[in-house]
């Protein structure tokens, strides 16, 4: 809460505001020191949906981590660092972004051109990124009929 002093005495503007902390105690620290949001704004540029999303995200997350911000605080601060297309995306996905983890996943999918991680039902259908040969060729033609435990068995030989 802020109470402004409206008298005409010769006080600086900073001294004209009286603040109270969350416990209702008088505090002039908030007036003289920049807020966390001001500090972050000086260190993190807003992301508009274009530009280097990876660099922006690493800077944002590193700064949050350096300041030891809780995930709850991070999710509350995030909208202040989004603009343009990124803010529209965030607004449209707000219902899906319950916590910071959700934001990280959805942001990655939208702006970092990373495909969603495979679920256990599709893992046997993925291709080998080095040889571009389907897993059924590598593990044998009957491997698709095997259980996931057998597919993950490291003692099974494969054809190079």
PDB file of C-alpha atoms in Angstrom:
ATOM      1  CA  UNK A   1       0.000   0.000   0.000  1.00  0.00           C
ATOM      2  CA  UNK A   2       1.194   3.511  -0.721  1.00  0.00           C
ATOM      3  CA  UNK A   3       0.107   6.702   0.972  1.00  0.00           C
ATOM      4  CA  UNK A   4       1.150   9.938  -0.644  1.00  0.00           C
ATOM      5  CA  UNK A   5       1.949  12.962   1.419  1.00  0.00           C
ATOM      6  CA  UNK A   6       0.220  15.943  -0.180  1.00  0.00           C
ATOM      7  CA  UNK A   7       1.658  18.693   1.979  1.00  0.00           C
ATOM      8  CA  UNK A   8       3.701  21.439   0.304  1.00  0.00           C
ATOM      9  CA  UNK A   9       6.828  20.940   2.407  1.00  0.00           C
ATOM     10  CA  UNK A  10      10.204  20.677   0.714  1.00  0.00           C
ATOM     11  CA  UNK A  11      10.515  16.857   0.601  1.00  0.00           C
ATOM     12  CA  UNK A  12      11.862  14.782  -2.218  1.00  0.00           C
ATOM     13  CA  UNK A  13       9.314  12.767  -4.168  1.00  0.00           C
ATOM     14  CA  UNK A  14      10.705   9.509  -2.746  1.00  0.00           C
ATOM     15  CA  UNK A  15      10.020  10.744   0.787  1.00  0.00           C
ATOM     16  CA  UNK A  16       6.432  11.678  -0.091  1.00  0.00           C
ATOM     17  CA  UNK A  17       5.413   8.035  -0.309  1.00  0.00           C
ATOM     18  CA  UNK A  18       4.985   5.891   2.744  1.00  0.00           C
ATOM     19  CA  UNK A  19       4.820   2.157   2.165  1.00  0.00           C
ATOM     20  CA  UNK A  20       3.861  -0.778   4.290  1.00  0.00           C
ATOM     21  CA  UNK A  21       5.221  -4.294   3.920  1.00  0.00           C
ATOM     22  CA  UNK A  22       3.041  -7.417   3.799  1.00  0.00           C
ATOM     23  CA  UNK A  23       2.808  -7.412   7.604  1.00  0.00           C
ATOM     24  CA  UNK A  24       1.504  -3.856   7.671  1.00  0.00           C
ATOM     25  CA  UNK A  25       4.781  -2.472   8.985  1.00  0.00           C
ATOM     26  CA  UNK A  26       6.109   0.877   7.762  1.00  0.00           C
ATOM     27  CA  UNK A  27       8.846   0.510   5.177  1.00  0.00           C
ATOM     28  CA  UNK A  28      10.669   3.089   3.106  1.00  0.00           C
ATOM     29  CA  UNK A  29      12.998   0.456   1.587  1.00  0.00           C
ATOM     30  CA  UNK A  30      10.651  -0.168  -1.318  1.00  0.00           C
ATOM     31  CA  UNK A  31      10.660   3.516  -2.220  1.00  0.00           C
ATOM     32  CA  UNK A  32      14.427   3.871  -2.267  1.00  0.00           C
ATOM     33  CA  UNK A  33      15.280   0.512  -3.819  1.00  0.00           C
ATOM     34  CA  UNK A  34      14.159  -0.574  -7.258  1.00  0.00           C
ATOM     35  CA  UNK A  35      11.530  -3.301  -7.328  1.00  0.00           C
ATOM     36  CA  UNK A  36      12.301  -6.827  -8.454  1.00  0.00           C
ATOM     37  CA  UNK A  37      10.316  -6.201 -11.617  1.00  0.00           C
ATOM     38  CA  UNK A  38      12.357  -3.065 -12.388  1.00  0.00           C
ATOM     39  CA  UNK A  39      15.557  -5.011 -11.783  1.00  0.00           C
ATOM     40  CA  UNK A  40      14.442  -7.810 -14.097  1.00  0.00           C
ATOM     41  CA  UNK A  41      13.361  -5.346 -16.781  1.00  0.00           C
ATOM     42  CA  UNK A  42      16.885  -3.937 -16.769  1.00  0.00           C
ATOM     43  CA  UNK A  43      18.348  -7.418 -17.323  1.00  0.00           C
ATOM     44  CA  UNK A  44      15.814  -9.189 -19.538  1.00  0.00           C
ATOM     45  CA  UNK A  45      14.344  -7.841 -22.747  1.00  0.00           C
ATOM     46  CA  UNK A  46      10.752  -8.733 -23.570  1.00  0.00           C
ATOM     47  CA  UNK A  47      10.215 -11.544 -26.063  1.00  0.00           C
ATOM     48  CA  UNK A  48       7.856 -10.696 -28.915  1.00  0.00           C
ATOM     49  CA  UNK A  49       7.690 -14.076 -30.582  1.00  0.00           C
ATOM     50  CA  UNK A  50      10.427 -13.319 -33.093  1.00  0.00           C
ATOM     51  CA  UNK A  51      14.158 -13.317 -32.672  1.00  0.00           C
ATOM     52  CA  UNK A  52      16.297 -15.781 -30.792  1.00  0.00           C
ATOM     53  CA  UNK A  53      13.821 -17.557 -28.509  1.00  0.00           C
ATOM     54  CA  UNK A  54      16.480 -19.926 -27.210  1.00  0.00           C
ATOM     55  CA  UNK A  55      18.792 -17.106 -26.109  1.00  0.00           C
ATOM     56  CA  UNK A  56      15.898 -15.205 -24.522  1.00  0.00           C
ATOM     57  CA  UNK A  57      14.659 -18.248 -22.622  1.00  0.00           C
ATOM     58  CA  UNK A  58      18.133 -19.149 -21.337  1.00  0.00           C
ATOM     59  CA  UNK A  59      18.648 -15.572 -20.147  1.00  0.00           C
ATOM     60  CA  UNK A  60      15.237 -15.488 -18.472  1.00  0.00           C
ATOM     61  CA  UNK A  61      15.584 -18.865 -16.776  1.00  0.00           C
ATOM     62  CA  UNK A  62      19.186 -18.213 -15.697  1.00  0.00           C
ATOM     63  CA  UNK A  63      18.213 -14.887 -14.146  1.00  0.00           C
ATOM     64  CA  UNK A  64      15.254 -16.475 -12.350  1.00  0.00           C
ATOM     65  CA  UNK A  65      17.542 -19.242 -11.062  1.00  0.00           C
ATOM     66  CA  UNK A  66      20.272 -16.803  -9.989  1.00  0.00           C
ATOM     67  CA  UNK A  67      17.685 -14.891  -7.979  1.00  0.00           C
ATOM     68  CA  UNK A  68      16.344 -18.168  -6.565  1.00  0.00           C
ATOM     69  CA  UNK A  69      12.795 -17.263  -7.575  1.00  0.00           C
ATOM     70  CA  UNK A  70      10.206 -19.907  -6.838  1.00  0.00           C
ATOM     71  CA  UNK A  71       8.349 -21.436  -9.766  1.00  0.00           C
ATOM     72  CA  UNK A  72       5.226 -19.682  -8.508  1.00  0.00           C
ATOM     73  CA  UNK A  73       6.969 -16.292  -8.636  1.00  0.00           C
ATOM     74  CA  UNK A  74       8.349 -17.076 -12.091  1.00  0.00           C
ATOM     75  CA  UNK A  75       4.931 -17.816 -13.545  1.00  0.00           C
ATOM     76  CA  UNK A  76       3.538 -14.595 -12.071  1.00  0.00           C
ATOM     77  CA  UNK A  77       6.388 -12.494 -13.518  1.00  0.00           C
ATOM     78  CA  UNK A  78       6.438 -14.077 -16.995  1.00  0.00           C
ATOM     79  CA  UNK A  79       3.688 -12.016 -18.650  1.00  0.00           C
ATOM     80  CA  UNK A  80       5.701  -8.838 -18.041  1.00  0.00           C
ATOM     81  CA  UNK A  81       8.380 -10.168 -20.394  1.00  0.00           C
ATOM     82  CA  UNK A  82       6.152 -11.142 -23.286  1.00  0.00           C
ATOM     83  CA  UNK A  83       4.959  -8.843 -26.022  1.00  0.00           C
ATOM     84  CA  UNK A  84       3.546  -8.942 -29.533  1.00  0.00           C
ATOM     85  CA  UNK A  85       2.936 -12.427 -30.890  1.00  0.00           C
ATOM     86  CA  UNK A  86       4.373 -14.064 -27.763  1.00  0.00           C
ATOM     87  CA  UNK A  87       1.829 -12.272 -25.567  1.00  0.00           C
ATOM     88  CA  UNK A  88      -0.987 -13.332 -27.884  1.00  0.00           C
ATOM     89  CA  UNK A  89       0.288 -16.927 -27.746  1.00  0.00           C
ATOM     90  CA  UNK A  90       0.495 -16.742 -23.947  1.00  0.00           C
ATOM     91  CA  UNK A  91      -3.027 -15.333 -23.670  1.00  0.00           C
ATOM     92  CA  UNK A  92      -4.433 -18.064 -25.902  1.00  0.00           C
ATOM     93  CA  UNK A  93      -2.640 -20.776 -23.895  1.00  0.00           C
ATOM     94  CA  UNK A  94      -3.148 -19.327 -20.409  1.00  0.00           C
ATOM     95  CA  UNK A  95      -5.582 -22.110 -19.452  1.00  0.00           C
ATOM     96  CA  UNK A  96      -2.907 -24.727 -20.268  1.00  0.00           C
ATOM     97  CA  UNK A  97      -0.122 -22.924 -18.390  1.00  0.00           C
ATOM     98  CA  UNK A  98      -0.788 -23.958 -14.819  1.00  0.00           C
ATOM     99  CA  UNK A  99       2.812 -23.722 -13.592  1.00  0.00           C
ATOM    100  CA  UNK A 100       6.325 -22.842 -14.755  1.00  0.00           C
ATOM    101  CA  UNK A 101       6.946 -26.366 -16.020  1.00  0.00           C
ATOM    102  CA  UNK A 102       3.907 -26.086 -18.316  1.00  0.00           C
ATOM    103  CA  UNK A 103       5.171 -22.748 -19.615  1.00  0.00           C
ATOM    104  CA  UNK A 104       8.607 -24.210 -20.371  1.00  0.00           C
ATOM    105  CA  UNK A 105       7.128 -27.142 -22.292  1.00  0.00           C
ATOM    106  CA  UNK A 106       4.635 -25.097 -24.300  1.00  0.00           C
ATOM    107  CA  UNK A 107       7.145 -22.322 -24.998  1.00  0.00           C
ATOM    108  CA  UNK A 108       9.631 -24.892 -26.271  1.00  0.00           C
ATOM    109  CA  UNK A 109       7.056 -26.483 -28.545  1.00  0.00           C
ATOM    110  CA  UNK A 110       5.898 -23.132 -29.944  1.00  0.00           C
ATOM    111  CA  UNK A 111       9.062 -21.078 -30.293  1.00  0.00           C
ATOM    112  CA  UNK A 112      12.042 -23.438 -30.287  1.00  0.00           C
ATOM    113  CA  UNK A 113      10.866 -25.749 -33.084  1.00  0.00           C
ATOM    114  CA  UNK A 114      11.315 -28.827 -30.939  1.00  0.00           C
ATOM    115  CA  UNK A 115       8.961 -31.734 -31.494  1.00  0.00           C
ATOM    116  CA  UNK A 116       7.057 -33.038 -28.510  1.00  0.00           C
ATOM    117  CA  UNK A 117       8.757 -35.853 -26.610  1.00  0.00           C
ATOM    118  CA  UNK A 118       7.518 -39.275 -27.693  1.00  0.00           C
ATOM    119  CA  UNK A 119       5.083 -41.099 -25.515  1.00  0.00           C
ATOM    120  CA  UNK A 120       5.550 -44.760 -24.699  1.00  0.00           C
ATOM    121  CA  UNK A 121       3.057 -45.843 -27.380  1.00  0.00           C
ATOM    122  CA  UNK A 122       4.983 -44.223 -30.187  1.00  0.00           C
ATOM    123  CA  UNK A 123       8.536 -44.923 -29.056  1.00  0.00           C
ATOM    124  CA  UNK A 124       8.763 -48.125 -31.096  1.00  0.00           C
ATOM    125  CA  UNK A 125       7.798 -46.200 -34.235  1.00  0.00           C
ATOM    126  CA  UNK A 126      10.559 -43.605 -34.058  1.00  0.00           C
ATOM    127  CA  UNK A 127      13.361 -43.714 -36.563  1.00  0.00           C
ATOM    128  CA  UNK A 128      17.007 -43.956 -35.685  1.00  0.00           C
ATOM    129  CA  UNK A 129      18.315 -40.429 -36.183  1.00  0.00           C
ATOM    130  CA  UNK A 130      21.761 -41.601 -37.272  1.00  0.00           C
ATOM    131  CA  UNK A 131      20.834 -44.219 -39.836  1.00  0.00           C
ATOM    132  CA  UNK A 132      17.237 -43.208 -40.632  1.00  0.00           C
ATOM    133  CA  UNK A 133      16.305 -46.884 -40.426  1.00  0.00           C
ATOM    134  CA  UNK A 134      13.151 -47.799 -38.579  1.00  0.00           C
ATOM    135  CA  UNK A 135      13.552 -49.663 -35.266  1.00  0.00           C
ATOM    136  CA  UNK A 136      11.944 -52.763 -36.747  1.00  0.00           C
ATOM    137  CA  UNK A 137      14.857 -53.117 -39.190  1.00  0.00           C
ATOM    138  CA  UNK A 138      17.461 -52.541 -36.481  1.00  0.00           C
ATOM    139  CA  UNK A 139      15.889 -54.894 -33.940  1.00  0.00           C
ATOM    140  CA  UNK A 140      14.511 -57.474 -36.361  1.00  0.00           C
ATOM    141  CA  UNK A 141      11.239 -57.681 -38.233  1.00  0.00           C
ATOM    142  CA  UNK A 142       9.336 -59.272 -35.323  1.00  0.00           C
ATOM    143  CA  UNK A 143      10.393 -56.651 -32.772  1.00  0.00           C
ATOM    144  CA  UNK A 144       7.152 -54.716 -33.106  1.00  0.00           C
ATOM    145  CA  UNK A 145       5.345 -57.689 -31.574  1.00  0.00           C
ATOM    146  CA  UNK A 146       7.599 -57.720 -28.501  1.00  0.00           C
ATOM    147  CA  UNK A 147       6.788 -55.960 -25.271  1.00  0.00           C
ATOM    148  CA  UNK A 148       8.501 -52.668 -24.353  1.00  0.00           C
ATOM    149  CA  UNK A 149      10.621 -54.549 -21.796  1.00  0.00           C
ATOM    150  CA  UNK A 150      12.065 -56.746 -24.498  1.00  0.00           C
ATOM    151  CA  UNK A 151      12.658 -53.761 -26.764  1.00  0.00           C
ATOM    152  CA  UNK A 152      14.601 -51.993 -24.050  1.00  0.00           C
ATOM    153  CA  UNK A 153      16.697 -55.060 -23.216  1.00  0.00           C
ATOM    154  CA  UNK A 154      20.299 -53.987 -23.830  1.00  0.00           C
ATOM    155  CA  UNK A 155      21.478 -57.571 -24.310  1.00  0.00           C
ATOM    156  CA  UNK A 156      19.464 -57.930 -27.540  1.00  0.00           C
ATOM    157  CA  UNK A 157      21.773 -57.879 -30.530  1.00  0.00           C
ATOM    158  CA  UNK A 158      20.993 -55.682 -33.467  1.00  0.00           C
ATOM    159  CA  UNK A 159      22.011 -55.497 -37.094  1.00  0.00           C
ATOM    160  CA  UNK A 160      24.320 -52.470 -37.726  1.00  0.00           C
TER     161      UNK A 160
END
